[in-house]
Short mmCIF file of C-alpha atoms in Angstrom, two decimals:
data_model
loop_
_atom_site.label_atom_id
_atom_site.label_comp_id
_atom_site.label_asym_id
_atom_site.label_seq_id
_atom_site.Cartn_x
_atom_site.Cartn_y
_atom_site.Cartn_z
CA UNK A 124 -9.21 -1.35 -1.04
CA UNK A 125 -8.80 -1.75 -4.83
CA UNK A 126 -5.60 -1.59 -6.50
CA UNK A 127 -6.11 -0.82 -9.72
CA UNK A 128 -9.15 1.62 -11.51
CA UNK A 129 -11.38 1.09 -14.45
CA UNK A 130 -9.66 3.04 -16.89
CA UNK A 131 -12.02 2.37 -19.78
CA UNK A 132 -16.00 3.07 -18.41
CA UNK A 133 -18.18 1.98 -20.99
CA UNK A 134 -21.40 4.20 -20.95
CA UNK A 135 -21.45 7.91 -21.05
CA UNK A 136 -21.41 8.50 -17.80
CA UNK A 137 -18.46 8.85 -15.42
CA UNK A 138 -17.51 8.97 -11.59
CA UNK A 139 -16.19 11.82 -9.78
CA UNK A 140 -12.81 11.30 -8.89
CA UNK A 141 -11.23 12.48 -5.68
CA UNK A 142 -7.60 12.88 -5.68
CA UNK A 143 -6.00 12.29 -1.96
CA UNK A 144 -7.33 9.96 0.41
CA UNK A 145 -7.15 12.44 3.52
CA UNK A 146 -9.96 13.77 5.35
CA UNK A 147 -11.14 16.35 2.72
CA UNK A 148 -10.86 13.41 0.27
CA UNK A 149 -12.42 11.03 2.46
CA UNK A 150 -15.57 13.61 3.33
CA UNK A 151 -15.97 14.64 -0.19
CA UNK A 152 -16.34 10.76 -1.41
CA UNK A 153 -19.07 10.01 1.37
CA UNK A 154 -21.01 13.42 0.50
CA UNK A 155 -21.00 12.06 -3.03
CA UNK A 156 -22.01 8.83 -2.15
CA UNK A 157 -25.05 10.10 -0.16
CA UNK A 158 -25.94 12.05 -3.09
CA UNK A 159 -25.76 8.52 -4.97
CA UNK A 160 -23.33 9.56 -7.18
CA UNK A 161 -20.26 6.91 -7.64
CA UNK A 162 -16.92 8.42 -6.20
CA UNK A 163 -13.32 6.88 -6.61
CA UNK A 164 -10.95 8.08 -4.24
CA UNK A 165 -7.37 8.01 -5.57
CA UNK A 166 -4.49 7.81 -3.17
CA UNK A 167 -0.85 7.83 -3.96
CA UNK A 168 0.20 6.18 -0.94
CA UNK A 169 -0.76 2.40 -0.07
CA UNK A 170 -3.15 3.61 2.89
CA UNK A 171 -5.45 6.41 3.75
CA UNK A 172 -4.69 9.26 6.22
CA UNK A 173 -1.05 9.07 4.65
CA UNK A 174 0.12 12.48 5.91
CA UNK A 175 -1.31 11.90 9.15
CA UNK A 176 0.79 8.95 9.83
CA UNK A 177 3.70 10.94 9.20
CA UNK A 178 3.32 13.93 11.72
CA UNK A 179 5.20 13.98 15.13
CA UNK A 180 4.28 11.66 17.73
CA UNK A 181 2.67 14.05 20.38
CA UNK A 182 0.54 15.87 17.66
CA UNK A 183 -3.31 16.00 18.75
CA UNK A 184 -5.80 18.21 16.63
CA UNK A 185 -6.52 21.85 18.38
CA UNK A 186 -9.92 21.67 17.75
CA UNK A 187 -12.24 19.81 19.84
CA UNK A 188 -13.62 16.18 18.84
CA UNK A 189 -16.83 16.98 18.20
CA UNK A 190 -16.52 19.65 16.01
CA UNK A 191 -13.79 17.54 14.03
CA UNK A 192 -15.63 14.97 12.82
CA UNK A 193 -16.50 14.55 8.95
CA UNK A 194 -19.84 13.83 8.02
CA UNK A 195 -21.98 10.66 8.57
CA UNK A 196 -19.54 9.28 11.47
CA UNK A 197 -18.87 10.69 14.69
CA UNK A 198 -15.53 10.64 16.61
CA UNK A 199 -15.28 8.25 19.31
CA UNK A 200 -15.75 9.77 22.98
CA UNK A 201 -12.95 7.71 24.07
CA UNK A 202 -10.56 9.78 21.97
CA UNK A 203 -11.06 12.67 24.17
CA UNK A 204 -11.49 15.99 23.68
CA UNK A 205 -8.54 16.68 21.64
CA UNK A 206 -7.86 13.59 19.31
CA UNK A 207 -4.46 12.54 19.31
CA UNK A 208 -2.54 11.95 16.09
CA UNK A 209 -2.74 7.61 16.03
CA UNK A 210 -6.56 7.96 16.68
CA UNK A 211 -7.16 10.72 14.01
CA UNK A 212 -5.93 7.81 11.44
CA UNK A 213 -7.71 5.23 13.12
CA UNK A 214 -10.88 7.39 12.45
CA UNK A 215 -10.07 7.99 8.82
CA UNK A 216 -9.49 4.31 8.13
CA UNK A 217 -12.85 3.43 10.07
CA UNK A 218 -14.50 6.22 7.90
CA UNK A 219 -13.44 4.76 4.83
CA UNK A 220 -14.64 1.21 5.80
CA UNK A 221 -17.64 2.41 7.56
CA UNK A 222 -19.20 4.32 4.65
CA UNK A 223 -17.56 1.56 1.85
CA UNK A 224 -15.69 4.28 0.27
CA UNK A 225 -14.37 3.17 -3.01
CA UNK A 226 -10.68 4.07 -2.56
CA UNK A 227 -7.58 2.85 -4.83
CA UNK A 228 -4.17 3.42 -3.42
CA UNK A 229 -0.87 3.12 -5.09
CA UNK A 230 -1.97 5.63 -7.56
CA UNK A 231 -0.94 9.03 -7.97
CA UNK A 232 -2.62 11.47 -10.64
CA UNK A 233 0.42 13.34 -12.17
CA UNK A 234 -1.55 15.85 -14.65
CA UNK A 235 -5.76 16.98 -14.95
CA UNK A 236 -6.73 18.05 -18.21
CA UNK A 237 -10.19 18.31 -19.85
CA UNK A 238 -11.25 15.60 -21.60
CA UNK A 239 -11.16 15.41 -25.42
CA UNK A 240 -15.28 15.77 -25.98
CA UNK A 241 -15.04 18.69 -23.27
CA UNK A 242 -17.75 17.17 -21.06
CA UNK A 243 -15.70 15.67 -18.27
CA UNK A 244 -12.00 15.66 -16.92
CA UNK A 245 -8.97 13.20 -18.00
CA UNK A 246 -6.83 12.44 -15.51
CA UNK A 247 -3.25 10.73 -16.15
CA UNK A 248 -2.00 8.54 -13.39
CA UNK A 249 0.74 6.09 -11.92
CA UNK A 250 1.34 3.13 -14.84
CA UNK A 251 0.05 4.91 -17.70
CA UNK A 252 -3.60 5.35 -16.65
CA UNK A 253 -6.10 7.59 -18.34
CA UNK A 254 -9.10 7.70 -16.35
CA UNK A 255 -12.25 9.97 -17.03
CA UNK A 256 -14.17 11.70 -14.53
CA UNK A 257 -17.28 13.75 -14.76
CA UNK A 258 -16.08 15.96 -12.24
CA UNK A 259 -12.76 16.08 -10.23
CA UNK A 260 -12.01 16.99 -6.25
CA UNK A 261 -8.62 17.83 -6.00
CA UNK A 262 -7.57 17.20 -2.08
CA UNK A 263 -4.25 16.48 -2.11
CA UNK A 264 -3.65 18.76 1.12
CA UNK A 265 -2.40 22.15 2.40
CA UNK A 266 0.69 20.52 3.50
CA UNK A 267 1.56 18.83 0.80
CA UNK A 268 5.40 19.25 -0.18
CA UNK A 269 8.15 19.97 3.01
CA UNK A 270 9.91 23.38 2.32
CA UNK A 271 13.08 24.76 3.21
CA UNK A 272 14.28 27.91 2.30
CA UNK A 273 17.37 28.17 0.29
CA UNK A 274 19.25 30.19 2.99
CA UNK A 275 22.75 31.35 1.56
CA UNK A 276 25.51 28.67 2.78
CA UNK A 277 22.65 26.19 3.53
CA UNK A 278 23.99 23.71 1.27
CA UNK A 279 27.74 23.70 2.55
CA UNK A 280 26.20 23.50 6.20
CA UNK A 281 27.92 20.85 8.44
CA UNK A 282 25.48 20.29 11.04
CA UNK A 283 22.51 18.14 11.25
CA UNK A 284 19.59 19.85 9.28
CA UNK A 285 16.28 18.67 9.06
CA UNK A 286 12.64 19.58 8.11
CA UNK A 287 9.86 19.21 10.69
CA UNK A 288 8.20 16.81 8.51
CA UNK A 289 11.39 14.38 9.27
CA UNK A 290 10.72 14.95 12.90
CA UNK A 291 8.75 12.28 15.22
CA UNK A 292 9.77 12.66 19.03
CA UNK A 293 12.49 14.24 21.26
CA UNK A 294 14.38 10.69 21.42
CA UNK A 295 17.48 11.75 19.28
CA UNK A 296 17.85 14.84 20.70
CA UNK A 297 18.12 14.24 24.31
CA UNK A 298 20.98 16.01 25.60
CA UNK A 299 21.89 17.88 22.65
CA UNK A 300 21.21 21.89 21.77
CA UNK A 301 18.73 22.21 19.13
CA UNK A 302 17.50 25.41 17.03
CA UNK A 303 13.91 25.50 15.69
CA UNK A 304 13.35 27.76 13.13
CA UNK A 305 9.93 28.92 12.45
CA UNK A 306 6.85 29.56 14.94
CA UNK A 307 4.11 28.36 13.66
CA UNK A 308 1.72 25.53 15.64
CA UNK A 309 4.64 22.86 14.55
CA UNK A 310 7.39 25.03 15.56
CA UNK A 311 5.89 26.23 18.80
CA UNK A 312 4.99 22.47 19.62
CA UNK A 313 8.23 20.69 18.83
CA UNK A 314 9.94 23.24 21.03
CA UNK A 315 8.07 22.49 23.77
CA UNK A 316 8.59 18.70 22.96
CA UNK A 317 12.34 18.86 22.80
CA UNK A 318 12.31 20.85 26.25
CA UNK A 319 10.26 18.03 27.97
CA UNK A 320 12.11 15.27 26.19
CA UNK A 321 15.63 16.29 27.95
CA UNK A 322 17.29 18.65 24.93
CA UNK A 323 20.31 20.65 26.69
CA UNK A 324 18.93 23.75 25.10
CA UNK A 325 16.22 24.77 22.84
CA UNK A 326 16.24 27.99 20.89
CA UNK A 327 13.38 29.10 18.53
CA UNK A 328 13.85 31.50 16.00
CA UNK A 329 11.34 33.75 15.08
CA UNK A 330 11.07 36.12 12.19
CA UNK A 331 7.54 37.68 12.71
CA UNK A 332 6.20 37.40 16.23
CA UNK A 333 2.56 35.31 15.69
CA UNK A 334 -0.70 35.78 17.49
CA UNK A 335 -0.92 33.01 20.41
CA UNK A 336 -4.12 32.19 22.06
CA UNK A 337 -5.21 29.55 24.51
CA UNK A 338 -6.21 26.08 23.11
CA UNK A 339 -9.27 26.30 25.89
CA UNK A 340 -10.14 29.02 28.52
CA UNK A 341 -12.12 27.82 31.16
CA UNK A 342 -13.73 25.00 29.44
CA UNK A 343 -13.89 27.49 26.34
CA UNK A 344 -12.09 26.19 23.22
CA UNK A 345 -10.79 28.84 21.29
CA UNK A 346 -12.50 26.97 18.07
CA UNK A 347 -15.45 28.00 19.30
CA UNK A 348 -14.95 31.61 18.75
CA UNK A 349 -13.58 30.94 15.63
CA UNK A 350 -16.68 29.33 14.51
CA UNK A 351 -18.56 32.51 16.08
CA UNK A 352 -16.63 35.16 14.12
CA UNK A 353 -16.04 32.99 11.06
CA UNK A 354 -18.23 35.33 8.68
CA UNK A 355 -17.43 38.67 10.96
CA UNK A 356 -15.77 41.60 8.66
CA UNK A 357 -11.62 41.18 9.27
CA UNK A 358 -11.22 44.68 11.11
CA UNK A 359 -13.86 43.95 13.47
CA UNK A 360 -12.58 40.66 14.83
CA UNK A 361 -9.23 42.39 15.07
CA UNK A 362 -10.23 44.93 17.18
CA UNK A 363 -12.22 42.23 19.28
CA UNK A 364 -9.06 39.86 19.72
CA UNK A 365 -6.93 42.67 20.83
CA UNK A 366 -8.22 42.76 24.76
CA UNK A 367 -9.25 39.37 24.92
CA UNK A 368 -5.51 38.47 23.89
CA UNK A 369 -4.17 40.89 26.82
CA UNK A 370 -6.54 39.16 29.46
CA UNK A 371 -5.60 35.45 28.16
CA UNK A 372 -1.83 35.48 27.33
CA UNK A 373 0.79 37.47 29.06
CA UNK A 374 3.02 39.98 27.45
CA UNK A 375 6.21 38.03 26.30
CA UNK A 376 8.05 41.03 24.90
CA UNK A 377 10.87 40.63 27.59
CA UNK A 378 11.44 36.98 26.15
CA UNK A 379 11.53 37.99 22.36
CA UNK A 380 7.93 37.66 21.77
CA UNK A 381 6.23 40.97 21.35
CA UNK A 382 2.43 41.14 21.04
CA UNK A 383 2.23 41.44 16.95
CA UNK A 384 1.55 44.92 15.33
CA UNK A 385 -1.51 43.47 13.14
CA UNK A 386 -4.57 42.12 13.70
CA UNK A 387 -5.27 38.54 14.33
CA UNK A 388 -7.95 37.99 11.72
CA UNK A 389 -6.13 39.69 9.38
CA UNK A 390 -2.85 37.26 9.40
CA UNK A 391 -5.38 34.34 9.26
CA UNK A 392 -6.35 35.82 6.03
CA UNK A 393 -2.99 36.14 4.76
CA UNK A 394 -2.46 32.33 5.72
CA UNK A 395 -1.31 32.81 9.18
CA UNK A 396 -3.03 30.74 11.89
CA UNK A 397 -2.45 31.77 15.43
CA UNK A 398 -0.03 29.69 17.37
CA UNK A 399 -2.38 27.29 19.77
CA UNK A 400 -0.79 27.39 23.43
CA UNK A 401 0.49 23.98 24.36
CA UNK A 402 3.23 24.77 26.56
CA UNK A 403 5.01 27.22 24.94
CA UNK A 404 4.41 30.55 26.62
CA UNK A 405 5.28 28.72 30.02
CA UNK A 406 8.59 27.41 28.54
CA UNK A 407 9.16 30.67 27.26
CA UNK A 408 8.66 32.57 30.65
CA UNK A 409 10.77 29.92 32.20
CA UNK A 410 14.00 30.33 29.74
CA UNK A 411 13.26 26.68 28.45
CA UNK A 412 13.12 28.09 24.92
CA UNK A 413 14.93 30.83 24.24
CA UNK A 414 13.58 33.04 21.49
CA UNK A 415 15.90 34.53 19.23
CA UNK A 416 16.40 36.24 15.89
CA UNK A 417 15.42 34.91 12.38
CA UNK A 418 17.93 32.66 10.49
CA UNK A 419 19.82 34.93 7.59
CA UNK A 420 22.20 32.24 6.70
CA UNK A 421 24.45 29.38 7.01
CA UNK A 422 28.73 29.77 7.54
CA UNK A 423 29.81 25.94 7.63
CA UNK A 424 28.93 24.95 11.18
CA UNK A 425 27.53 28.07 12.51
CA UNK A 426 23.89 29.82 12.13
CA UNK A 427 24.05 33.19 11.22
CA UNK A 428 20.89 35.27 12.67
CA UNK A 429 19.37 38.45 11.06
CA UNK A 430 20.67 40.48 14.02
CA UNK A 431 24.19 39.17 13.33
CA UNK A 432 24.57 36.45 16.33
CA UNK A 433 26.19 33.29 15.56
CA UNK A 434 24.92 29.93 17.38
CA UNK A 435 26.09 26.43 16.46
CA UNK A 436 23.72 24.03 17.59
CA UNK A 437 24.12 20.45 17.33
CA UNK A 438 20.60 20.19 15.08
CA UNK A 439 18.40 22.79 13.34
CA UNK A 440 14.65 21.68 12.72
CA UNK A 441 13.20 23.67 10.00
CA UNK A 442 9.24 24.41 10.68
CA UNK A 443 9.43 26.17 7.65
CA UNK A 444 6.21 25.12 6.07
CA UNK A 445 5.09 23.45 3.08
CA UNK A 446 4.34 24.09 -0.74
CA UNK A 447 1.00 23.00 -2.34
CA UNK A 448 2.76 21.30 -5.19
CA UNK A 449 -0.19 21.54 -7.66
CA UNK A 450 1.43 23.25 -10.68
CA UNK A 451 2.43 20.10 -12.33
CA UNK A 452 -1.28 18.88 -11.40
CA UNK A 453 -3.14 21.71 -12.63
CA UNK A 454 -0.93 24.64 -13.05
CA UNK A 455 -1.64 24.70 -16.87
CA UNK A 456 -5.23 25.14 -16.40
CA UNK A 457 -5.19 28.70 -15.40
CA UNK A 458 -6.51 28.01 -11.67
CA UNK A 459 -3.92 28.71 -9.45
CA UNK A 460 -3.05 32.44 -7.69
CA UNK A 461 0.66 33.71 -7.88
CA UNK A 462 1.33 31.94 -4.01
CA UNK A 463 0.06 28.10 -6.23
CA UNK A 464 -3.04 27.98 -4.31
CA UNK A 465 -6.38 27.80 -5.99
CA UNK A 466 -8.19 30.93 -6.92
CA UNK A 467 -11.42 29.43 -5.52
CA UNK A 468 -11.62 26.49 -2.93
CA UNK A 469 -15.12 24.42 -1.67
CA UNK A 470 -18.42 24.40 -3.95
CA UNK A 471 -17.50 26.87 -6.35
CA UNK A 472 -15.21 25.90 -9.63
CA UNK A 473 -13.02 28.07 -11.54
CA UNK A 474 -14.43 30.06 -14.01
CA UNK A 475 -12.64 28.54 -16.61
CA UNK A 476 -12.88 25.39 -15.53
CA UNK A 477 -16.23 24.01 -14.50
CA UNK A 478 -16.18 20.43 -12.58
CA UNK A 479 -13.06 21.15 -11.23
CA UNK A 480 -13.16 21.31 -7.55
CA UNK A 481 -10.60 22.17 -4.57
CA UNK A 482 -11.12 21.37 -0.90
CA UNK A 483 -9.16 21.91 1.76
CA UNK A 484 -6.90 24.65 0.74
CA UNK A 485 -7.46 27.58 2.94
CA UNK A 486 -6.55 27.85 6.65
CA UNK A 487 -9.68 28.74 8.59
CA UNK A 488 -10.07 30.46 11.68
CA UNK A 489 -12.61 28.06 12.59
CA UNK A 490 -10.66 24.74 11.89
CA UNK A 491 -9.55 22.63 9.19
CA UNK A 492 -11.90 19.28 9.77
CA UNK A 493 -14.70 21.10 10.39
CA UNK A 494 -14.54 23.03 7.04
CA UNK A 495 -13.41 20.23 4.72
CA UNK A 496 -16.49 18.53 6.16
CA UNK A 497 -19.02 21.29 5.39
CA UNK A 498 -17.41 21.94 2.14
CA UNK A 499 -18.08 18.27 1.26
CA UNK A 500 -21.69 18.38 1.30
CA UNK A 501 -21.80 21.53 -0.37
CA UNK A 502 -19.51 20.40 -3.14
CA UNK A 503 -21.68 17.10 -3.49
CA UNK A 504 -25.03 19.08 -4.22
CA UNK A 505 -23.51 21.14 -6.58
CA UNK A 506 -22.21 18.43 -8.76
CA UNK A 507 -25.70 16.50 -8.39
CA UNK A 508 -27.02 19.47 -9.66
CA UNK A 509 -24.67 20.81 -12.14
CA UNK A 510 -23.99 17.30 -13.49
CA UNK A 511 -26.78 15.20 -13.10
CA UNK A 512 -26.62 13.63 -16.24
CA UNK A 513 -22.94 13.06 -16.46
CA UNK A 514 -21.99 11.38 -13.34
CA UNK A 515 -22.01 7.36 -12.78
CA UNK A 516 -25.02 6.80 -10.29
CA UNK A 517 -24.68 3.96 -7.14
CA UNK A 518 -27.22 1.30 -7.74
CA UNK A 519 -30.39 1.81 -5.72
#
């Protein structure tokens, strides 16, 4: 990997800069290379796949190995059907090496703006670098900055409170009473991990009951269904999902998890992916994970729940999501919506920012790896077509 970037390209043609060395960024760089276009990946950490290295130990992809491969390189069969975190990291490292991607590590881009001549983009990066690109692909990730709500009393809380991003394994929590806040895929899996790892008591604070789906039923992966319904009308998918849920997932209402009153695909469109069951259903039914009300506030050593109940766990793990943190990078370009997400994703550019692309900022029902792989090729073709005379070409 390179350790610096050329800031003084002498010709009128410039590379395409890809910000972020995760799955979306690496896939985009390969797709551009396949089009004969020079792409430079800028990664702020010292290695590619940095976000995956930070995930908890037991994490596996919830999508199948075959449908999670990036363009140009299959995932090895030895990784199994549900690829483990460490194998994902190995794959991303191999991907960059196999395709000889031009990656520059240790360089963080702080701001993107139009180049002075208006034909490309100027990137301000670590060490005072100013890099000019014919186009820019932003791929810094959907889960970028850990987010903990500013609950009343949180700062004065005397207990152990961490974000799920800091959780690695249940070893530090053996024999302890733990409250997990948030029932997305991360919160659900951490709760199960804690139970299996010897925590004395595990409670799961839930604000909105999630849709729960089996990761696989009789060999049929949930992802396959997600791919099939990806382009169907939202209302139709909602209607189809209801009887399927009743057949495959037991009613957990008596345990504090009623069936949601809004449709599965409607929730997906709002950014809430269904929880893939990796043990939560059984843990809840057996009482090993206790579902409680959402967190309302903190009072010294106690946690006050929305129903007025007070609990005093030994530790609180907040699986409360992440912020995209794109405001400083591109917020001044008027390309973000009210939630801080890009107004477009994939091969489309914002109307007022041609040549600026975003990938990986949606939560597709068909799987993130699959979608960033498809988007990478679409983005590369769009850049090859629209900016043919501006991009730096690789030697033949």
